[in-house]
């Protein structure tokens, strides 16, 4: 009888274990971080498929192109970090097959380079479902191989909290999902606010790591920044960065198609389409440069059909979709018809209220450099401005505003300011005419052709004139018919700025001295610009002309221009002219042609043409003295020029650089007899003098708490979430000083610096070092399993009673 009792007891114990499994399973799953998380959400991708057509995702799509007047100009940048912001105020929507439920995805997507021939595509994704008047929000990340079409990831090269999954087209990719089994799962009403951030760091072995963060907020709760996954790629990389625009030096497969960075809304999963009935939301997308986040320079509403790398397949129905518009730094979204468009055009306008100058910028949170100079006053500021103001006494000033993408300028606006205690407006130009009185003039409409009685449209015959074109158009039908000019100048101290000029024999024809041509777009002319001596040409975009710039007379300055796709980039017959900081590329005949010219200075330009320079009866100096500063390639030493060609066999692309000045080639570059660049730039830059940023970012401390980092025996402190320190290449020891009632993870370590890097420091309250019973019960949501526990206890009582009865 005793043995029978033992058997009954064993059976009861087994029943208890079976009933307890729903409680035990989540705990096991949570602690086994190398297993796939169970999830019904699978996001699919289309990799390098240019012909794929669909109703695209909607949001902010940065493909490295900017709208300027009637022209689209390419730019490119790379960054270590991306940040997306999204506010949702409510809606009614449905995701079709295969999801078939009320939900949508919000995705931060970007490609990044591991090596020149290895490109990966990262996604930081929110999954939002609507049920029973609540929004259920989960977070997941994905990593795809976007090097070539339908490439799978090598599982041995990638590690993180997640595992590997197979997409609908049988491509293997990395996935980590924070599901309902995890404690991180949000149920909320609208409005709510979502932030996603992706940061690229490197291990001490130079392996790239993608740090995945999110932040959830509503009216009663703020999660703060949560680092939920670190994806490590076990391949050495020299400088991994997120890529936007055409990156021909990195991507060897599709050198003339852009990478796209996305912060977008789409269907819930697996290529599903989002159908929208009501929608009220807003968003913005930022990239990091010099440890600050800036709004992207420009963006499209729908994802483009021409791209390279990865791009999302989830999309939005065109007719029951989302329409967008931009205002004051924010992209607003409402239900409507999807339309492909640029969300904004970079722009500037200013106003005087008394002597208070206020400058308004688009994008307002973009990477702007603002300079106001004149009347014994100088102010230069760099960063985000929304808006910015200056107090100016009466006099004449010059305002120069340049929008950047990373280290490269995109668009420059130049104005002459005349504060005099009242709102300053220019004299109006609304037709082709002659200007014979000094002053500030503004175009208010497009101008066409020429005057009836002469060969030019605008003629300027008096000194001290400024013309602001407001990015409007001056257009002639055909420059091959007769001799004509857009603007003819025969007076000193004349400034021509912010005009699109096209279709003339001469876009701007200057026969006088001491004049300025600034911030214009000049294209499809015979000569783009002709100058005659002591003139300055800067910050213009000059392309598709037979000759970009024609130079005669002496003592001219040509700098900061984009000169491309012309027959001749610059054609010069001039003495003592300086040419620097220009991008001169893809010009059919030659980049720089010089005849009978002496004592010129040509330095810090990027040449990338089949023939970069052709000189006859010319003696120029082709480099400055060696000095520290940001050169045309982004390095830290200024000297000579970058000599590239489209076949990647240019002198700068093939030269050796074994000395300590790693930005400079070992050998000199001879253009012709008596024309030598003694300090040609190495491409790409590998400066040993460069300093890098170590960013220590803390998570867990209350706001405004002071914390300390000791780096190389020097202690630094801050009451913000970041401490940024500049160091040289090499190994650096750091110690995180203890803060009252908190301990840090990690508390010390060695960082091997080969580039900018970030260390996340997590502060944990000492009171939380031991997990309380109440916290444990809450974490496993024990209340959901009370029925099972009750049944288990009843079975235990019955089994014990039966055993005792049998013993008796």
Coordinates of N, CA and C in Angstrom, one line a residue, residues 286-418:
X286 N 16.6 62.7 -38.1 CA 17.8 63.4 -37.8 C 19.0 62.5 -38.0
X287 N 20.1 63.1 -38.4 CA 21.4 62.4 -38.5 C 22.4 63.1 -37.6
X288 N 23.4 62.4 -37.1 CA 24.4 63.0 -36.2 C 25.7 63.4 -37.0
X289 N 26.1 64.7 -36.6 CA 27.4 65.2 -37.2 C 28.1 65.9 -36.0
X290 N 29.3 65.6 -35.8 CA 30.1 66.2 -34.6 C 29.3 66.2 -33.3
X291 N 28.7 65.0 -33.1 CA 28.0 64.7 -31.8 C 26.7 65.5 -31.6
X292 N 26.2 66.1 -32.7 CA 24.9 66.8 -32.6 C 24.0 66.2 -33.7
X293 N 22.7 66.2 -33.4 CA 21.7 65.7 -34.3 C 21.1 66.9 -35.1
X294 N 21.0 66.7 -36.5 CA 20.4 67.7 -37.4 C 19.4 67.0 -38.3
X295 N 18.4 67.8 -38.6 CA 17.4 67.4 -39.6 C 18.1 67.1 -40.9
X296 N 17.6 66.1 -41.6 CA 18.2 65.7 -42.9 C 18.0 66.9 -43.9
X297 N 18.9 67.1 -44.8 CA 18.8 68.4 -45.7 C 17.6 68.5 -46.5
X298 N 17.1 67.4 -47.0 CA 15.8 67.3 -47.8 C 15.3 65.9 -47.8
X299 N 14.1 65.7 -48.3 CA 13.6 64.3 -48.3 C 12.4 64.3 -49.2
X300 N 12.1 63.0 -49.6 CA 10.9 62.7 -50.4 C 9.8 62.1 -49.5
X301 N 8.5 62.3 -49.9 CA 7.4 61.7 -49.2 C 7.3 60.2 -49.4
X302 N 7.5 59.7 -50.6 CA 7.4 58.3 -50.9 C 8.8 57.8 -51.2
X303 N 9.1 56.5 -50.9 CA 10.4 56.0 -51.2 C 10.6 55.9 -52.7
X304 N 11.8 56.3 -53.1 CA 12.1 56.4 -54.6 C 12.2 55.0 -55.2
X305 N 12.0 54.9 -56.5 CA 12.1 53.6 -57.2 C 13.5 53.3 -57.6
X306 N 14.4 54.3 -57.6 CA 15.8 54.1 -58.0 C 16.6 54.2 -56.7
X307 N 17.3 53.1 -56.4 CA 18.1 53.0 -55.1 C 19.1 51.9 -55.2
X308 N 20.0 51.8 -54.2 CA 20.8 50.7 -54.0 C 20.8 50.3 -52.6
X309 N 21.2 49.0 -52.3 CA 21.1 48.6 -50.9 C 19.7 48.1 -50.6
X310 N 19.3 48.2 -49.3 CA 18.0 47.7 -48.8 C 17.0 48.8 -48.8
X311 N 15.7 48.4 -48.9 CA 14.6 49.3 -48.8 C 13.4 48.5 -48.4
X312 N 12.4 49.1 -47.7 CA 11.4 48.3 -47.2 C 10.3 47.9 -48.2
X313 N 9.7 46.8 -48.0 CA 8.6 46.3 -48.9 C 7.2 46.7 -48.3
X314 N 7.1 46.9 -47.0 CA 5.8 47.3 -46.5 C 5.5 48.7 -47.1
X315 N 4.2 48.9 -47.4 CA 3.8 50.1 -48.1 C 2.4 50.6 -47.7
X316 N 2.0 51.7 -48.3 CA 0.7 52.4 -48.0 C -0.1 52.5 -49.3
X317 N -1.4 52.2 -49.2 CA -2.3 52.3 -50.3 C -2.3 53.7 -50.8
X318 N -2.3 53.9 -52.1 CA -2.1 55.2 -52.7 C -3.4 56.1 -52.5
X319 N -4.6 55.6 -52.7 CA -5.8 56.4 -52.6 C -6.3 56.5 -51.1
X320 N -6.2 55.4 -50.4 CA -6.5 55.5 -49.0 C -5.2 55.5 -48.2
X321 N -4.5 56.6 -48.4 CA -3.1 56.7 -47.9 C -2.9 57.8 -46.9
X322 N -1.7 58.4 -47.0 CA -1.2 59.4 -46.1 C -0.6 60.6 -46.9
X323 N -1.2 61.8 -46.8 CA -0.6 63.0 -47.4 C 0.3 63.7 -46.3
X324 N 1.3 64.4 -46.8 CA 2.3 65.0 -45.9 C 2.5 66.4 -46.3
X325 N 2.8 67.3 -45.3 CA 3.4 68.6 -45.6 C 4.3 69.0 -44.5
X326 N 5.2 69.9 -44.8 CA 6.3 70.3 -43.9 C 6.0 71.7 -43.4
X327 N 6.2 72.0 -42.1 CA 6.0 73.3 -41.5 C 6.9 73.4 -40.3
X328 N 7.7 74.4 -40.2 CA 8.5 74.8 -39.0 C 9.2 73.6 -38.4
X329 N 9.9 72.8 -39.3 CA 10.7 71.7 -38.8 C 10.1 70.4 -38.6
X330 N 8.8 70.3 -38.9 CA 8.0 69.1 -38.6 C 7.3 68.6 -39.9
X331 N 7.2 67.3 -40.2 CA 6.4 66.8 -41.3 C 5.1 66.3 -40.7
X332 N 4.0 66.9 -41.1 CA 2.7 66.6 -40.7 C 2.0 65.5 -41.6
X333 N 1.3 64.6 -41.0 CA 0.7 63.5 -41.8 C -0.8 63.5 -41.5
X334 N -1.6 63.4 -42.6 CA -3.1 63.2 -42.5 C -3.5 62.2 -43.5
X335 N -4.8 61.7 -43.4 CA -5.3 60.8 -44.4 C -5.5 61.5 -45.7
X336 N -5.1 60.8 -46.8 CA -5.2 61.4 -48.1 C -4.6 60.6 -49.1
X337 N -4.4 61.1 -50.3 CA -3.8 60.4 -51.4 C -2.2 60.6 -51.4
X338 N -1.5 59.5 -51.5 CA -0.1 59.5 -51.5 C 0.4 60.2 -52.8
X339 N 1.3 61.2 -52.6 CA 1.9 61.9 -53.7 C 3.4 62.0 -53.5
X340 N 4.2 61.6 -54.6 CA 5.6 61.8 -54.5 C 6.0 63.2 -54.7
X341 N 6.8 63.7 -53.7 CA 7.2 65.2 -53.8 C 8.3 65.4 -52.8
X342 N 9.1 66.4 -53.0 CA 10.0 66.9 -52.0 C 9.2 67.5 -50.9
X343 N 9.5 67.1 -49.7 CA 8.8 67.6 -48.5 C 9.1 69.1 -48.3
X344 N 10.3 69.6 -48.6 CA 10.6 71.0 -48.5 C 11.7 71.3 -49.4
X345 N 11.9 72.6 -49.6 CA 13.1 73.1 -50.4 C 13.9 74.0 -49.5
X346 N 15.2 73.8 -49.4 CA 16.0 74.6 -48.5 C 15.8 76.1 -48.9
X347 N 15.6 76.9 -47.9 CA 15.2 78.3 -48.1 C 15.6 79.1 -46.9
X348 N 15.7 80.4 -47.2 CA 16.0 81.4 -46.1 C 15.2 82.7 -46.4
X349 N 14.6 83.2 -45.4 CA 14.1 84.6 -45.5 C 14.4 85.3 -44.2
X350 N 14.5 86.6 -44.3 CA 14.9 87.4 -43.1 C 14.0 88.6 -43.0
X351 N 14.0 89.2 -41.8 CA 13.2 90.4 -41.6 C 13.8 91.3 -40.5
X352 N 13.7 92.6 -40.7 CA 14.2 93.5 -39.7 C 13.0 94.1 -38.9
X353 N 13.1 94.1 -37.6 CA 12.2 94.8 -36.7 C 13.0 95.8 -36.0
X354 N 13.0 97.0 -36.4 CA 14.0 98.0 -36.0 C 15.4 97.5 -36.5
X355 N 16.3 97.4 -35.6 CA 17.7 96.9 -36.0 C 17.8 95.4 -35.5
X356 N 16.7 94.8 -35.2 CA 16.8 93.3 -34.9 C 16.6 92.5 -36.1
X357 N 17.6 91.8 -36.6 CA 17.6 91.0 -37.7 C 17.2 89.6 -37.3
X358 N 16.1 89.0 -37.9 CA 15.7 87.7 -37.6 C 15.7 86.9 -38.9
X359 N 16.4 85.7 -38.8 CA 16.6 84.8 -40.0 C 15.8 83.6 -39.7
X360 N 15.0 83.2 -40.7 CA 14.2 82.0 -40.7 C 14.7 81.0 -41.8
X361 N 14.9 79.8 -41.4 CA 15.6 78.8 -42.2 C 14.7 77.6 -42.4
X362 N 14.8 77.0 -43.6 CA 14.2 75.7 -43.9 C 15.3 74.8 -44.5
X363 N 15.6 73.6 -43.9 CA 14.9 73.1 -42.7 C 15.4 73.8 -41.5
X364 N 14.5 74.1 -40.5 CA 14.9 74.9 -39.4 C 15.8 74.2 -38.4
X365 N 15.9 72.9 -38.4 CA 16.8 72.2 -37.5 C 17.9 71.5 -38.3
X366 N 18.2 72.1 -39.5 CA 19.2 71.6 -40.4 C 20.6 72.0 -39.9
X367 N 21.6 71.5 -40.6 CA 23.0 71.9 -40.3 C 23.4 73.1 -41.0
X368 N 23.2 74.3 -40.4 CA 23.4 75.6 -41.0 C 24.7 76.3 -40.5
X369 N 25.3 77.0 -41.3 CA 26.4 77.9 -40.9 C 25.9 79.3 -41.3
X370 N 25.8 80.2 -40.3 CA 25.3 81.5 -40.5 C 26.4 82.5 -40.3
X371 N 26.7 83.4 -41.2 CA 27.7 84.5 -41.0 C 27.1 85.8 -41.3
X372 N 27.3 86.8 -40.4 CA 26.9 88.2 -40.6 C 28.1 89.0 -40.4
X373 N 28.5 89.8 -41.5 CA 29.8 90.5 -41.4 C 29.6 91.9 -42.0
X374 N 30.3 92.9 -41.5 CA 30.2 94.2 -42.1 C 30.1 95.3 -41.0
X375 N 30.5 96.5 -41.3 CA 30.3 97.6 -40.4 C 31.0 97.4 -39.0
X376 N 32.3 96.8 -39.1 CA 33.1 96.4 -37.9 C 32.4 95.4 -37.1
X377 N 31.6 94.5 -37.7 CA 30.9 93.5 -37.0 C 31.1 92.1 -37.7
X378 N 31.3 91.1 -36.8 CA 31.5 89.7 -37.4 C 30.9 88.7 -36.4
X379 N 30.0 87.9 -36.9 CA 29.4 86.8 -36.1 C 29.2 85.6 -37.0
X380 N 29.8 84.5 -36.6 CA 29.6 83.2 -37.3 C 29.2 82.2 -36.3
X381 N 28.1 81.5 -36.7 CA 27.6 80.4 -35.8 C 27.2 79.2 -36.6
X382 N 27.4 78.0 -36.0 CA 27.1 76.8 -36.7 C 26.2 75.9 -35.9
X383 N 25.2 75.4 -36.5 CA 24.3 74.5 -35.7 C 22.9 74.6 -36.2
X384 N 22.0 74.2 -35.3 CA 20.5 74.2 -35.5 C 20.0 75.6 -35.1
X385 N 19.2 76.2 -36.0 CA 18.7 77.5 -35.8 C 17.2 77.6 -36.1
X386 N 16.3 78.0 -35.2 CA 14.9 78.0 -35.5 C 14.1 79.0 -34.7
X387 N 14.1 80.3 -35.1 CA 15.0 81.0 -36.0 C 16.2 81.6 -35.2
X388 N 17.0 82.5 -35.8 CA 18.1 83.1 -35.1 C 18.1 84.6 -35.3
X389 N 18.5 85.4 -34.3 CA 18.4 86.8 -34.4 C 19.7 87.5 -34.1
X390 N 19.9 88.7 -34.7 CA 21.1 89.5 -34.4 C 20.6 90.9 -34.2
X391 N 21.3 91.7 -33.4 CA 21.1 93.1 -33.2 C 22.2 93.8 -34.0
X392 N 21.8 94.6 -35.0 CA 22.8 95.3 -35.9 C 22.5 96.8 -35.8
X393 N 23.6 97.6 -35.7 CA 23.4 99.0 -35.8 C 23.3 99.4 -37.3
X394 N 22.8 100.6 -37.6 CA 22.7 101.0 -39.0 C 24.0 100.9 -39.8
X395 N 23.9 100.4 -41.0 CA 25.1 100.3 -41.8 C 24.8 99.2 -42.9
X396 N 25.9 98.7 -43.6 CA 25.7 97.7 -44.6 C 26.4 96.4 -44.1
X397 N 25.7 95.3 -44.3 CA 26.2 94.0 -43.9 C 26.0 93.0 -45.0
X398 N 26.8 91.9 -44.8 CA 26.6 90.7 -45.7 C 26.1 89.5 -44.9
X399 N 25.1 88.9 -45.3 CA 24.6 87.7 -44.7 C 24.9 86.5 -45.6
X400 N 25.6 85.5 -45.0 CA 25.9 84.3 -45.8 C 25.4 83.1 -45.0
X401 N 24.5 82.3 -45.5 CA 23.9 81.1 -44.9 C 24.2 79.9 -45.8
X402 N 24.8 78.9 -45.2 CA 25.1 77.7 -46.0 C 24.5 76.5 -45.3
X403 N 23.8 75.7 -46.0 CA 23.2 74.4 -45.5 C 24.2 73.3 -45.8
X404 N 24.6 72.5 -44.9 CA 25.5 71.4 -45.0 C 24.8 70.0 -44.9
X405 N 25.5 69.0 -45.5 CA 25.2 67.6 -45.2 C 26.5 67.0 -44.7
X406 N 26.6 66.8 -43.4 CA 27.9 66.4 -42.9 C 28.9 67.5 -43.0
X407 N 30.0 67.2 -43.7 CA 31.1 68.2 -43.9 C 31.0 69.0 -45.2
X408 N 30.0 68.6 -46.0 CA 29.9 69.2 -47.4 C 28.8 70.2 -47.5
X409 N 29.1 71.4 -48.0 CA 28.1 72.4 -48.3 C 27.1 72.0 -49.4
X410 N 25.8 72.3 -49.2 CA 24.9 72.0 -50.3 C 24.4 73.2 -51.0
X411 N 24.0 74.2 -50.2 CA 23.3 75.4 -50.7 C 23.7 76.6 -49.9
X412 N 24.1 77.7 -50.6 CA 24.5 78.9 -49.9 C 23.6 80.1 -50.4
X413 N 23.2 80.9 -49.4 CA 22.4 82.1 -49.7 C 23.2 83.3 -49.2
X414 N 23.2 84.3 -50.1 CA 24.0 85.5 -49.8 C 23.2 86.7 -50.0
X415 N 23.2 87.6 -49.0 CA 22.4 88.8 -49.1 C 23.2 90.0 -48.6
X416 N 22.9 91.2 -49.1 CA 23.4 92.5 -48.6 C 22.3 93.1 -47.7
X417 N 22.6 93.4 -46.5 CA 21.6 93.9 -45.5 C 21.9 95.4 -45.3
X418 N 20.8 96.1 -45.1 CA 20.9 97.5 -44.9 C 19.9 97.9 -43.8

